[in-house]
Each structure stands twice: as C-alpha cells, then as structure tokens.
C-alpha cells in the first residue's frame, strides 16, 4: 500500500493497471509470488527472513559496497538479481538512467559548493570565465563511466576546463574526438584533456583542480583508486570533491567507510566532500518511469519462457544469469566474488 507515492503513483493507478494492493506483507502472501521487484536498495529486511529461496529479489543490489546486506542475504538463502549487472552488447541499460542523472547533477551540485553560500572555505570561483581577466574552473573526473561522461559534458556546458583520468588509453583517445566534447570546448573557450591513470598523476592533477568527481565504471567491481583523506589535503582549500560511486564501488576512503557517511556533506582539509547516494531517492519519478519500462520488458520475456521454472528461465538467458548475485546461500556473481576475494559458485552448480 502507498508504495508508489514517492514517485507520484497512487494506489488507484496501480489498481487500474491490474495490481492488487495489500496492507501487510506476510509469509502467506510471499509464498504466492515469484519476484519481489524494488527500485531502491532500501529494503525491509523482514522480507528476507520470511521469503523462501525460490523467490527472487529483483532490483539494484550494489553488493560490492554493501557487504553487510550481502552476508545477510547469503545467511538467509536469499536469491537475487542485480539489475545493475544486466548487460547486452556491453550496454548496461539499467545503469544508464541513474548514471545520467548523477553525472549531469554532479557539476551543478559542485558549483553550489564552490560558493560561499555552502562552503565557508570557498574563494568564490565561478565555473565559467566571466571576463578576460577571469579563468575557467578546473574539473577532474576519475574513472571512465556513464556518470563520468555525462559529468564531463555537463561541466563543459557550464564553461569548465575538464581533465579526464582513466587507465584505458583507447577510451581516453576516443573521448578527445567525441563530437559533443569538441563542440563544447569551442563554444565556451575551455579545454579538455586526458591523463593516463597512476597514483602520482592523480595527485598531481588534484593539486590544481577546483572540483574532483570520482566515478566507478561498473557497480560489481571496486574502483581503480580510492581518494584518501591525505590525498584531499593536496587539493586547494575551497575546492570540492564529489563522490558518485559511494554506493557502487569504494571511490573514497573518507572516514574509512565511504558507504556509511550519513551526511551528504562534510569538510576535510578545507575541501567540501559531497556524496551522491541513492539517486533514485532524489529523482524518484524519472527513475521509476525508466526502470519500470525495463522491468516490464524482462518480466514479459520471462513469462513467455517455455522453461518449467523461473530459475530455469533465468539460467538459460546469458544476460540474466550473469546478473544473479546470490542463489540459495551462494554468491553467484564472479565479478563481486573476485573484487571481494570471496568464494564464487556458478549458478549451474548452485542449482544442483
């Protein structure tokens, strides 16, 4: 009941679409369903304790940076599909809506914290050069990703100079030829450059950046580097660090537990540290609309399957089988197992 109000959907709209509204989730209700679909990772853990192993929790899992919940799921033999790992032709369609909003929002949020209104250490650096004697703000973006690309586009559109750091030289070369990036640098008389990742190169760039945006390429693996408190000390006072991977891959070491930062904002060594976590909670309507369409496509596909059971239908689909995070007490995603040095069990083995 009232599950869709945050995103602007009433119970009556669900009823009109054919849904049944219930006041309380009980074991009797749970035993009649095959999939529990959620948009956010903010789940009621009571569901885990009453769900049977044949039910799949379908939604964003982000277990690589949420090991406490992962161990709880494994202990309770919970089966889950992490939609963030669903990929066709190297396109992660469930990630794009979140990452596009995060990336586009990050430079706007950073601009706010470059002002004295939000950051007492700020010197009042504007993003774009406002006269001949002024200068563009310098943005550094770490790790190629969907959100990183959209952050670069947004920052350039605001008039910033952008430096992109990644370990893949081929990707960096492609970025320098990207038509949008080339057009924006010309339009705003700004610069775009790429730097091959190394710890030394990253720290050197941080010394001259006004805004550092850290991202994560894939939500099932750790980032190539952590931003530590010591590294933040190398940034100019009044600058801004925006962590876009706080829920998906350990992009910072702030307070030693980046995923558990309760405040969206804190200051370290004069640097404003801002986290963007659970972007779907900030923009629920647009995310719900995008994810609902994708969910419907896969649910119809599973419903039309000729296999005898849901797990057989998922197993026979290479795209979906790779997205099975846990199954009957086993960790069945190889990327997460490798990133966290944990035991991996193939889905085929876990089914036996």
PDB file of C-alpha atoms in Angstrom, residues 119-121 227-241 252-256 261 265-275:
ATOM      1  CA  UNK A 119      31.273  26.272   1.737  1.00  0.00           C
ATOM      2  CA  UNK A 120      32.996  28.612   4.197  1.00  0.00           C
ATOM      3  CA  UNK A 121      36.388  27.771   2.684  1.00  0.00           C
ATOM      4  CA  UNK A 227      40.516   9.046  -2.671  1.00  0.00           C
ATOM      5  CA  UNK A 228      42.016   9.198   0.822  1.00  0.00           C
ATOM      6  CA  UNK A 229      41.970  11.977   3.389  1.00  0.00           C
ATOM      7  CA  UNK A 230      45.667  12.520   2.738  1.00  0.00           C
ATOM      8  CA  UNK A 231      45.060  12.970  -0.976  1.00  0.00           C
ATOM      9  CA  UNK A 232      42.332  15.515  -0.282  1.00  0.00           C
ATOM     10  CA  UNK A 233      44.929  17.601   1.565  1.00  0.00           C
ATOM     11  CA  UNK A 234      46.700  18.169  -1.760  1.00  0.00           C
ATOM     12  CA  UNK A 235      43.643  19.962  -3.192  1.00  0.00           C
ATOM     13  CA  UNK A 236      43.305  23.755  -2.846  1.00  0.00           C
ATOM     14  CA  UNK A 237      41.209  24.925   0.079  1.00  0.00           C
ATOM     15  CA  UNK A 238      37.718  25.744  -1.019  1.00  0.00           C
ATOM     16  CA  UNK A 239      37.681  23.059  -3.709  1.00  0.00           C
ATOM     17  CA  UNK A 240      35.052  20.318  -3.944  1.00  0.00           C
ATOM     18  CA  UNK A 241      35.176  16.523  -4.028  1.00  0.00           C
ATOM     19  CA  UNK A 252      36.767   7.267  -1.491  1.00  0.00           C
ATOM     20  CA  UNK A 253      38.284   6.432   1.864  1.00  0.00           C
ATOM     21  CA  UNK A 254      36.738   9.392   3.652  1.00  0.00           C
ATOM     22  CA  UNK A 255      36.094   8.483   7.296  1.00  0.00           C
ATOM     23  CA  UNK A 256      37.351   4.976   6.330  1.00  0.00           C
ATOM     24  CA  UNK A 261      28.723   8.500   5.511  1.00  0.00           C
ATOM     25  CA  UNK A 265      28.315  17.000   3.053  1.00  0.00           C
ATOM     26  CA  UNK A 266      31.393  17.343   5.235  1.00  0.00           C
ATOM     27  CA  UNK A 267      34.614  19.346   5.074  1.00  0.00           C
ATOM     28  CA  UNK A 268      38.052  17.709   5.176  1.00  0.00           C
ATOM     29  CA  UNK A 269      41.237  19.810   4.999  1.00  0.00           C
ATOM     30  CA  UNK A 270      39.219  22.703   3.612  1.00  0.00           C
ATOM     31  CA  UNK A 271      37.743  20.547   0.837  1.00  0.00           C
ATOM     32  CA  UNK A 272      33.969  20.229   0.592  1.00  0.00           C
ATOM     33  CA  UNK A 273      33.205  16.497   0.315  1.00  0.00           C
ATOM     34  CA  UNK A 274      29.814  15.740  -1.211  1.00  0.00           C
ATOM     35  CA  UNK A 275      28.319  12.300  -1.750  1.00  0.00           C
TER      36      UNK A 275
END
